[in-house]
Amino acid sequence: MTTIAQPRLVSAANLEATELPDGPIPVSTSISLDRQASPSPNDQPLEVAIIDDRPLLCDCFGRSLAAVEPRLNLKYFVDVEAFEAAPAEQKSDVRVVLLCMIWSKSRADVLLSQITRLKSADPSADVIVVSDIDDLDDVLKAIEHGMRGYIPTSDRLAVAVKAIQLVAAGGVYIPPSLLVWSGRLIKEMSQAPKQQPQAEDAFTSRQMAVLEAVRRGKANKMIAYELNMCESTVKVHIRNVMKKLKAKNRTELAFIFNNKMQQDLIVNKSQ
């Protein structure tokens, strides 16, 4: 029985390195034509700087990230000043900077300026803020100042690693829960009839003062001190306005109040 030669594709680069048998090639004979695969971009180490003035938390955070993704090459800095003062060769390969901070509305301007300083110190590095920012407006302001990602401490480590990789690839990461909640709230408010509220929906001057303080992120004790009232009275005012605005918590109350102020939907009623 005649053996039919099987067609084989052999590149010119492999002809010299491959010894072909004489005559027809049996089906059972194989010739290795594998080429050396080029390394995938995902196999390359990713240089990440962590800025945190709390050594224990900083070390734990870095070790946890490395346990999830060993290809992260981590560098640690105690604050923005240390990052700015570091030699150029130490931060030249840094792709992402994780700025860990305790967010506070009273210090928002200072915290936002740190993002700007980081971008000035290393324009090629993308800044991710690791914190707990309750106000969507603050997140948007941080993006305007150069932030490329926001990772709340409620996220899982695996999500944090994916967020870092997304930002390094040129994307922007915002927690989906924050976007869904704010989008739903804005949609509901835009569909609401544009009419003046009834008397029962209006607020007293004291309620307005408490609401404004809540919007600025002040604690009940500080509100009571500034408005010269008992802390229990502050809690009663907050509970009443939350009921009127159908807010589930202080963060949502501040968000709703801020948007209503912008739309001129709140009428101040004298006490």
Short mmCIF file of N, CA and C in Angstrom, two decimals, residues 119-244:
data_model
loop_
_atom_site.label_atom_id
_atom_site.label_comp_id
_atom_site.label_asym_id
_atom_site.label_seq_id
_atom_site.Cartn_x
_atom_site.Cartn_y
_atom_site.Cartn_z
N LYS A 119 1.14 64.36 41.31
CA LYS A 119 1.17 64.44 39.84
C LYS A 119 2.30 65.33 39.36
N SER A 120 2.62 66.37 40.12
CA SER A 120 3.72 67.25 39.76
C SER A 120 5.07 66.56 39.96
N ALA A 121 5.16 65.77 41.04
CA ALA A 121 6.42 65.08 41.34
C ALA A 121 6.71 63.98 40.31
N ASP A 122 5.66 63.32 39.83
CA ASP A 122 5.83 62.23 38.86
C ASP A 122 4.62 62.19 37.93
N PRO A 123 4.64 62.99 36.86
CA PRO A 123 3.48 63.08 35.96
C PRO A 123 3.11 61.76 35.31
N SER A 124 4.07 60.84 35.17
CA SER A 124 3.79 59.58 34.50
C SER A 124 3.07 58.57 35.39
N ALA A 125 3.09 58.82 36.70
CA ALA A 125 2.46 57.89 37.65
C ALA A 125 0.98 58.24 37.84
N ASP A 126 0.15 57.23 37.95
CA ASP A 126 -1.28 57.42 38.18
C ASP A 126 -1.58 57.27 39.67
N VAL A 127 -2.38 58.19 40.19
CA VAL A 127 -2.67 58.23 41.62
C VAL A 127 -4.00 57.54 41.92
N ILE A 128 -3.98 56.63 42.88
CA ILE A 128 -5.20 55.99 43.40
C ILE A 128 -5.31 56.35 44.88
N VAL A 129 -6.46 56.86 45.28
CA VAL A 129 -6.69 57.19 46.69
C VAL A 129 -7.33 55.99 47.37
N VAL A 130 -6.74 55.57 48.47
CA VAL A 130 -7.29 54.48 49.29
C VAL A 130 -7.82 55.12 50.57
N SER A 131 -9.13 55.20 50.67
CA SER A 131 -9.74 55.90 51.80
C SER A 131 -11.22 55.55 51.86
N ASP A 132 -11.97 56.34 52.61
CA ASP A 132 -13.43 56.21 52.67
C ASP A 132 -14.03 57.59 52.43
N ILE A 133 -14.42 57.85 51.20
CA ILE A 133 -15.00 59.13 50.82
C ILE A 133 -16.49 58.93 50.62
N ASP A 134 -17.28 59.56 51.46
CA ASP A 134 -18.73 59.35 51.42
C ASP A 134 -19.43 60.23 50.38
N ASP A 135 -18.81 61.33 50.03
CA ASP A 135 -19.46 62.32 49.17
C ASP A 135 -18.98 62.16 47.73
N LEU A 136 -19.93 61.95 46.81
CA LEU A 136 -19.56 61.80 45.40
C LEU A 136 -18.90 63.07 44.87
N ASP A 137 -19.32 64.23 45.37
CA ASP A 137 -18.70 65.48 44.93
C ASP A 137 -17.20 65.50 45.24
N ASP A 138 -16.82 64.97 46.40
CA ASP A 138 -15.41 64.91 46.76
C ASP A 138 -14.64 63.98 45.83
N VAL A 139 -15.27 62.87 45.44
CA VAL A 139 -14.62 61.94 44.50
C VAL A 139 -14.40 62.63 43.16
N LEU A 140 -15.39 63.37 42.69
CA LEU A 140 -15.26 64.07 41.42
C LEU A 140 -14.19 65.16 41.50
N LYS A 141 -14.14 65.86 42.63
CA LYS A 141 -13.09 66.87 42.81
C LYS A 141 -11.71 66.24 42.79
N ALA A 142 -11.58 65.07 43.42
CA ALA A 142 -10.29 64.37 43.43
C ALA A 142 -9.88 63.97 42.01
N ILE A 143 -10.84 63.57 41.19
CA ILE A 143 -10.54 63.23 39.80
C ILE A 143 -10.07 64.47 39.05
N GLU A 144 -10.72 65.60 39.32
CA GLU A 144 -10.30 66.85 38.69
C GLU A 144 -8.88 67.23 39.06
N HIS A 145 -8.45 66.84 40.25
CA HIS A 145 -7.09 67.15 40.71
C HIS A 145 -6.07 66.12 40.24
N GLY A 146 -6.50 65.10 39.51
CA GLY A 146 -5.55 64.14 38.94
C GLY A 146 -5.69 62.71 39.42
N MET A 147 -6.63 62.44 40.33
CA MET A 147 -6.83 61.06 40.79
C MET A 147 -7.37 60.19 39.66
N ARG A 148 -6.83 58.97 39.55
CA ARG A 148 -7.28 58.04 38.49
C ARG A 148 -8.08 56.87 39.06
N GLY A 149 -8.12 56.76 40.39
CA GLY A 149 -8.86 55.65 40.97
C GLY A 149 -9.15 55.92 42.43
N TYR A 150 -10.25 55.34 42.91
CA TYR A 150 -10.63 55.46 44.31
C TYR A 150 -11.00 54.07 44.83
N ILE A 151 -10.23 53.58 45.80
CA ILE A 151 -10.47 52.27 46.39
C ILE A 151 -10.93 52.46 47.83
N PRO A 152 -12.19 52.20 48.15
CA PRO A 152 -12.64 52.29 49.55
C PRO A 152 -12.10 51.11 50.34
N THR A 153 -11.97 51.28 51.65
CA THR A 153 -11.43 50.20 52.48
C THR A 153 -12.41 49.04 52.62
N SER A 154 -13.64 49.23 52.13
CA SER A 154 -14.61 48.14 52.16
C SER A 154 -14.44 47.17 51.00
N ASP A 155 -13.60 47.52 50.00
CA ASP A 155 -13.34 46.62 48.87
C ASP A 155 -12.48 45.45 49.30
N ARG A 156 -12.63 44.32 48.58
CA ARG A 156 -11.79 43.16 48.83
C ARG A 156 -10.41 43.36 48.19
N LEU A 157 -9.42 42.63 48.68
CA LEU A 157 -8.06 42.76 48.15
C LEU A 157 -7.99 42.43 46.66
N ALA A 158 -8.72 41.39 46.25
CA ALA A 158 -8.71 41.01 44.84
C ALA A 158 -9.24 42.14 43.97
N VAL A 159 -10.26 42.84 44.45
CA VAL A 159 -10.81 43.97 43.71
C VAL A 159 -9.79 45.11 43.66
N ALA A 160 -9.10 45.34 44.78
CA ALA A 160 -8.09 46.39 44.82
C ALA A 160 -6.97 46.13 43.81
N VAL A 161 -6.54 44.87 43.72
CA VAL A 161 -5.48 44.52 42.75
C VAL A 161 -5.96 44.77 41.33
N LYS A 162 -7.19 44.36 41.01
CA LYS A 162 -7.73 44.58 39.67
C LYS A 162 -7.86 46.07 39.37
N ALA A 163 -8.22 46.86 40.39
CA ALA A 163 -8.33 48.30 40.21
C ALA A 163 -6.95 48.90 39.88
N ILE A 164 -5.92 48.43 40.57
CA ILE A 164 -4.56 48.91 40.31
C ILE A 164 -4.14 48.57 38.87
N GLN A 165 -4.43 47.35 38.45
CA GLN A 165 -4.07 46.94 37.09
C GLN A 165 -4.86 47.72 36.05
N LEU A 166 -6.14 48.00 36.34
CA LEU A 166 -6.96 48.79 35.41
C LEU A 166 -6.40 50.19 35.24
N VAL A 167 -6.06 50.84 36.34
CA VAL A 167 -5.52 52.19 36.28
C VAL A 167 -4.16 52.19 35.56
N ALA A 168 -3.33 51.18 35.82
CA ALA A 168 -2.03 51.08 35.15
C ALA A 168 -2.19 50.92 33.65
N ALA A 169 -3.32 50.32 33.23
CA ALA A 169 -3.57 50.11 31.80
C ALA A 169 -4.22 51.33 31.15
N GLY A 170 -4.45 52.39 31.94
CA GLY A 170 -5.01 53.62 31.38
C GLY A 170 -6.46 53.89 31.73
N GLY A 171 -7.05 53.04 32.58
CA GLY A 171 -8.45 53.23 32.94
C GLY A 171 -8.62 54.06 34.19
N VAL A 172 -9.87 54.24 34.57
CA VAL A 172 -10.23 54.95 35.80
C VAL A 172 -11.15 54.04 36.60
N TYR A 173 -10.86 53.91 37.90
CA TYR A 173 -11.68 53.02 38.73
C TYR A 173 -12.44 53.81 39.79
N ILE A 174 -13.77 53.67 39.77
CA ILE A 174 -14.65 54.20 40.81
C ILE A 174 -15.52 53.03 41.26
N PRO A 175 -15.72 52.85 42.57
CA PRO A 175 -16.52 51.72 43.06
C PRO A 175 -17.91 51.70 42.40
N PRO A 176 -18.31 50.58 41.82
CA PRO A 176 -19.62 50.50 41.17
C PRO A 176 -20.77 50.86 42.10
N SER A 177 -20.66 50.50 43.38
CA SER A 177 -21.74 50.79 44.32
C SER A 177 -21.97 52.29 44.44
N LEU A 178 -20.90 53.07 44.42
CA LEU A 178 -21.04 54.53 44.52
C LEU A 178 -21.70 55.10 43.27
N LEU A 179 -21.33 54.59 42.11
CA LEU A 179 -21.90 55.07 40.86
C LEU A 179 -23.37 54.68 40.73
N VAL A 180 -23.70 53.44 41.10
CA VAL A 180 -25.09 52.98 41.00
C VAL A 180 -25.98 53.78 41.92
N TRP A 181 -25.52 53.97 43.17
CA TRP A 181 -26.33 54.70 44.14
C TRP A 181 -26.55 56.14 43.71
N SER A 182 -25.47 56.82 43.30
CA SER A 182 -25.60 58.23 42.91
C SER A 182 -26.41 58.38 41.63
N GLY A 183 -26.21 57.44 40.68
CA GLY A 183 -26.97 57.52 39.43
C GLY A 183 -28.46 57.33 39.66
N ARG A 184 -28.81 56.39 40.54
CA ARG A 184 -30.23 56.17 40.85
C ARG A 184 -30.83 57.38 41.54
N LEU A 185 -30.07 57.98 42.44
CA LEU A 185 -30.57 59.13 43.17
C LEU A 185 -30.76 60.33 42.25
N ILE A 186 -29.80 60.56 41.36
CA ILE A 186 -29.91 61.67 40.43
C ILE A 186 -31.08 61.47 39.48
N LYS A 187 -31.28 60.24 39.03
CA LYS A 187 -32.40 59.94 38.14
C LYS A 187 -33.74 60.20 38.82
N GLU A 188 -33.85 59.77 40.08
CA GLU A 188 -35.09 59.99 40.81
C GLU A 188 -35.36 61.48 41.00
N MET A 189 -34.31 62.23 41.28
CA MET A 189 -34.49 63.66 41.50
C MET A 189 -34.81 64.39 40.22
N SER A 190 -34.22 63.95 39.09
CA SER A 190 -34.50 64.61 37.81
C SER A 190 -35.92 64.33 37.34
N GLN A 191 -36.49 63.19 37.75
CA GLN A 191 -37.85 62.85 37.35
C GLN A 191 -38.90 63.43 38.28
N ALA A 192 -38.46 63.96 39.41
CA ALA A 192 -39.42 64.54 40.36
C ALA A 192 -40.01 65.82 39.79
N PRO A 193 -41.26 66.10 40.05
CA PRO A 193 -41.89 67.33 39.55
C PRO A 193 -41.21 68.56 40.12
N LYS A 194 -40.94 69.53 39.27
CA LYS A 194 -40.25 70.75 39.69
C LYS A 194 -41.27 71.72 40.28
N GLN A 195 -41.65 71.49 41.51
CA GLN A 195 -42.62 72.35 42.16
C GLN A 195 -42.14 72.69 43.56
N GLN A 196 -42.68 73.79 44.09
CA GLN A 196 -42.30 74.20 45.43
C GLN A 196 -42.85 73.21 46.44
N PRO A 197 -42.08 72.89 47.47
CA PRO A 197 -42.55 71.93 48.47
C PRO A 197 -43.70 72.48 49.29
N GLN A 198 -44.47 71.56 49.84
CA GLN A 198 -45.56 71.96 50.71
C GLN A 198 -44.99 72.39 52.06
N ALA A 199 -45.83 72.96 52.88
CA ALA A 199 -45.36 73.50 54.15
C ALA A 199 -44.71 72.44 55.01
N GLU A 200 -45.28 71.20 54.98
CA GLU A 200 -44.72 70.16 55.83
C GLU A 200 -43.35 69.70 55.36
N ASP A 201 -42.97 70.05 54.10
CA ASP A 201 -41.66 69.66 53.58
C ASP A 201 -40.61 70.74 53.81
N ALA A 202 -41.06 71.92 54.28
CA ALA A 202 -40.11 73.01 54.50
C ALA A 202 -39.36 72.77 55.81
N PHE A 203 -38.29 73.54 56.02
CA PHE A 203 -37.46 73.35 57.19
C PHE A 203 -37.40 74.63 58.02
N THR A 204 -37.25 74.44 59.31
CA THR A 204 -37.07 75.58 60.20
C THR A 204 -35.64 76.09 60.06
N SER A 205 -35.40 77.27 60.59
CA SER A 205 -34.05 77.85 60.50
C SER A 205 -33.03 76.98 61.24
N ARG A 206 -33.45 76.39 62.38
CA ARG A 206 -32.54 75.53 63.13
C ARG A 206 -32.24 74.25 62.37
N GLN A 207 -33.25 73.68 61.73
CA GLN A 207 -33.04 72.49 60.92
C GLN A 207 -32.10 72.78 59.76
N MET A 208 -32.27 73.96 59.15
CA MET A 208 -31.39 74.35 58.05
C MET A 208 -29.94 74.47 58.52
N ALA A 209 -29.76 75.04 59.72
CA ALA A 209 -28.41 75.19 60.26
C ALA A 209 -27.78 73.83 60.54
N VAL A 210 -28.58 72.91 61.08
CA VAL A 210 -28.08 71.56 61.35
C VAL A 210 -27.76 70.84 60.04
N LEU A 211 -28.65 70.98 59.06
CA LEU A 211 -28.43 70.35 57.75
C LEU A 211 -27.14 70.85 57.11
N GLU A 212 -26.91 72.14 57.17
CA GLU A 212 -25.70 72.71 56.58
C GLU A 212 -24.45 72.15 57.27
N ALA A 213 -24.52 72.00 58.58
CA ALA A 213 -23.38 71.44 59.31
C ALA A 213 -23.15 69.98 58.95
N VAL A 214 -24.24 69.22 58.79
CA VAL A 214 -24.12 67.82 58.37
C VAL A 214 -23.51 67.73 56.99
N ARG A 215 -23.93 68.63 56.10
CA ARG A 215 -23.39 68.65 54.73
C ARG A 215 -21.89 68.90 54.73
N ARG A 216 -21.41 69.64 55.71
CA ARG A 216 -19.98 69.94 55.82
C ARG A 216 -19.22 68.84 56.55
N GLY A 217 -19.94 67.78 56.97
CA GLY A 217 -19.28 66.63 57.58
C GLY A 217 -18.97 66.77 59.05
N LYS A 218 -19.64 67.68 59.75
CA LYS A 218 -19.36 67.89 61.17
C LYS A 218 -20.08 66.86 62.03
N ALA A 219 -19.47 66.51 63.15
CA ALA A 219 -20.05 65.54 64.08
C ALA A 219 -21.13 66.22 64.92
N ASN A 220 -22.03 65.41 65.50
CA ASN A 220 -23.13 65.95 66.29
C ASN A 220 -22.64 66.82 67.45
N LYS A 221 -21.58 66.38 68.11
CA LYS A 221 -21.06 67.13 69.25
C LYS A 221 -20.58 68.52 68.82
N MET A 222 -19.92 68.61 67.67
CA MET A 222 -19.45 69.90 67.17
C MET A 222 -20.62 70.78 66.74
N ILE A 223 -21.65 70.16 66.13
CA ILE A 223 -22.83 70.92 65.71
C ILE A 223 -23.52 71.51 66.93
N ALA A 224 -23.66 70.70 67.98
CA ALA A 224 -24.31 71.16 69.21
C ALA A 224 -23.53 72.33 69.83
N TYR A 225 -22.22 72.25 69.81
CA TYR A 225 -21.39 73.32 70.38
C TYR A 225 -21.53 74.60 69.58
N GLU A 226 -21.48 74.50 68.24
CA GLU A 226 -21.53 75.70 67.40
C GLU A 226 -22.90 76.35 67.40
N LEU A 227 -23.96 75.54 67.51
CA LEU A 227 -25.32 76.08 67.46
C LEU A 227 -25.92 76.29 68.85
N ASN A 228 -25.10 76.03 69.89
CA ASN A 228 -25.52 76.25 71.27
C ASN A 228 -26.82 75.50 71.60
N MET A 229 -26.78 74.18 71.33
CA MET A 229 -27.93 73.35 71.65
C MET A 229 -27.43 72.00 72.19
N CYS A 230 -28.32 71.26 72.77
CA CYS A 230 -27.94 69.94 73.29
C CYS A 230 -27.70 68.96 72.13
N GLU A 231 -26.81 68.00 72.37
CA GLU A 231 -26.53 67.01 71.34
C GLU A 231 -27.77 66.18 71.03
N SER A 232 -28.59 65.94 72.05
CA SER A 232 -29.84 65.19 71.82
C SER A 232 -30.78 65.96 70.90
N THR A 233 -30.78 67.31 71.00
CA THR A 233 -31.61 68.14 70.12
C THR A 233 -31.12 68.04 68.68
N VAL A 234 -29.81 68.01 68.51
CA VAL A 234 -29.23 67.85 67.17
C VAL A 234 -29.71 66.54 66.56
N LYS A 235 -29.69 65.46 67.35
CA LYS A 235 -30.11 64.16 66.85
C LYS A 235 -31.59 64.17 66.45
N VAL A 236 -32.41 64.90 67.20
CA VAL A 236 -33.84 64.99 66.88
C VAL A 236 -34.02 65.72 65.54
N HIS A 237 -33.30 66.84 65.37
CA HIS A 237 -33.39 67.58 64.11
C HIS A 237 -32.96 66.71 62.93
N ILE A 238 -31.86 65.99 63.09
CA ILE A 238 -31.35 65.14 62.00
C ILE A 238 -32.35 64.04 61.68
N ARG A 239 -32.92 63.43 62.72
CA ARG A 239 -33.92 62.38 62.51
C ARG A 239 -35.14 62.91 61.75
N ASN A 240 -35.58 64.11 62.09
CA ASN A 240 -36.76 64.70 61.45
C ASN A 240 -36.49 65.03 59.98
N VAL A 241 -35.34 65.61 59.68
CA VAL A 241 -35.06 65.98 58.29
C VAL A 241 -34.76 64.73 57.45
N MET A 242 -34.18 63.70 58.06
CA MET A 242 -33.97 62.45 57.33
C MET A 242 -35.31 61.84 56.93
N LYS A 243 -36.29 61.97 57.82
CA LYS A 243 -37.62 61.44 57.52
C LYS A 243 -38.27 62.23 56.39
N LYS A 244 -38.10 63.57 56.40
CA LYS A 244 -38.68 64.42 55.36
C LYS A 244 -38.04 64.16 54.00
#
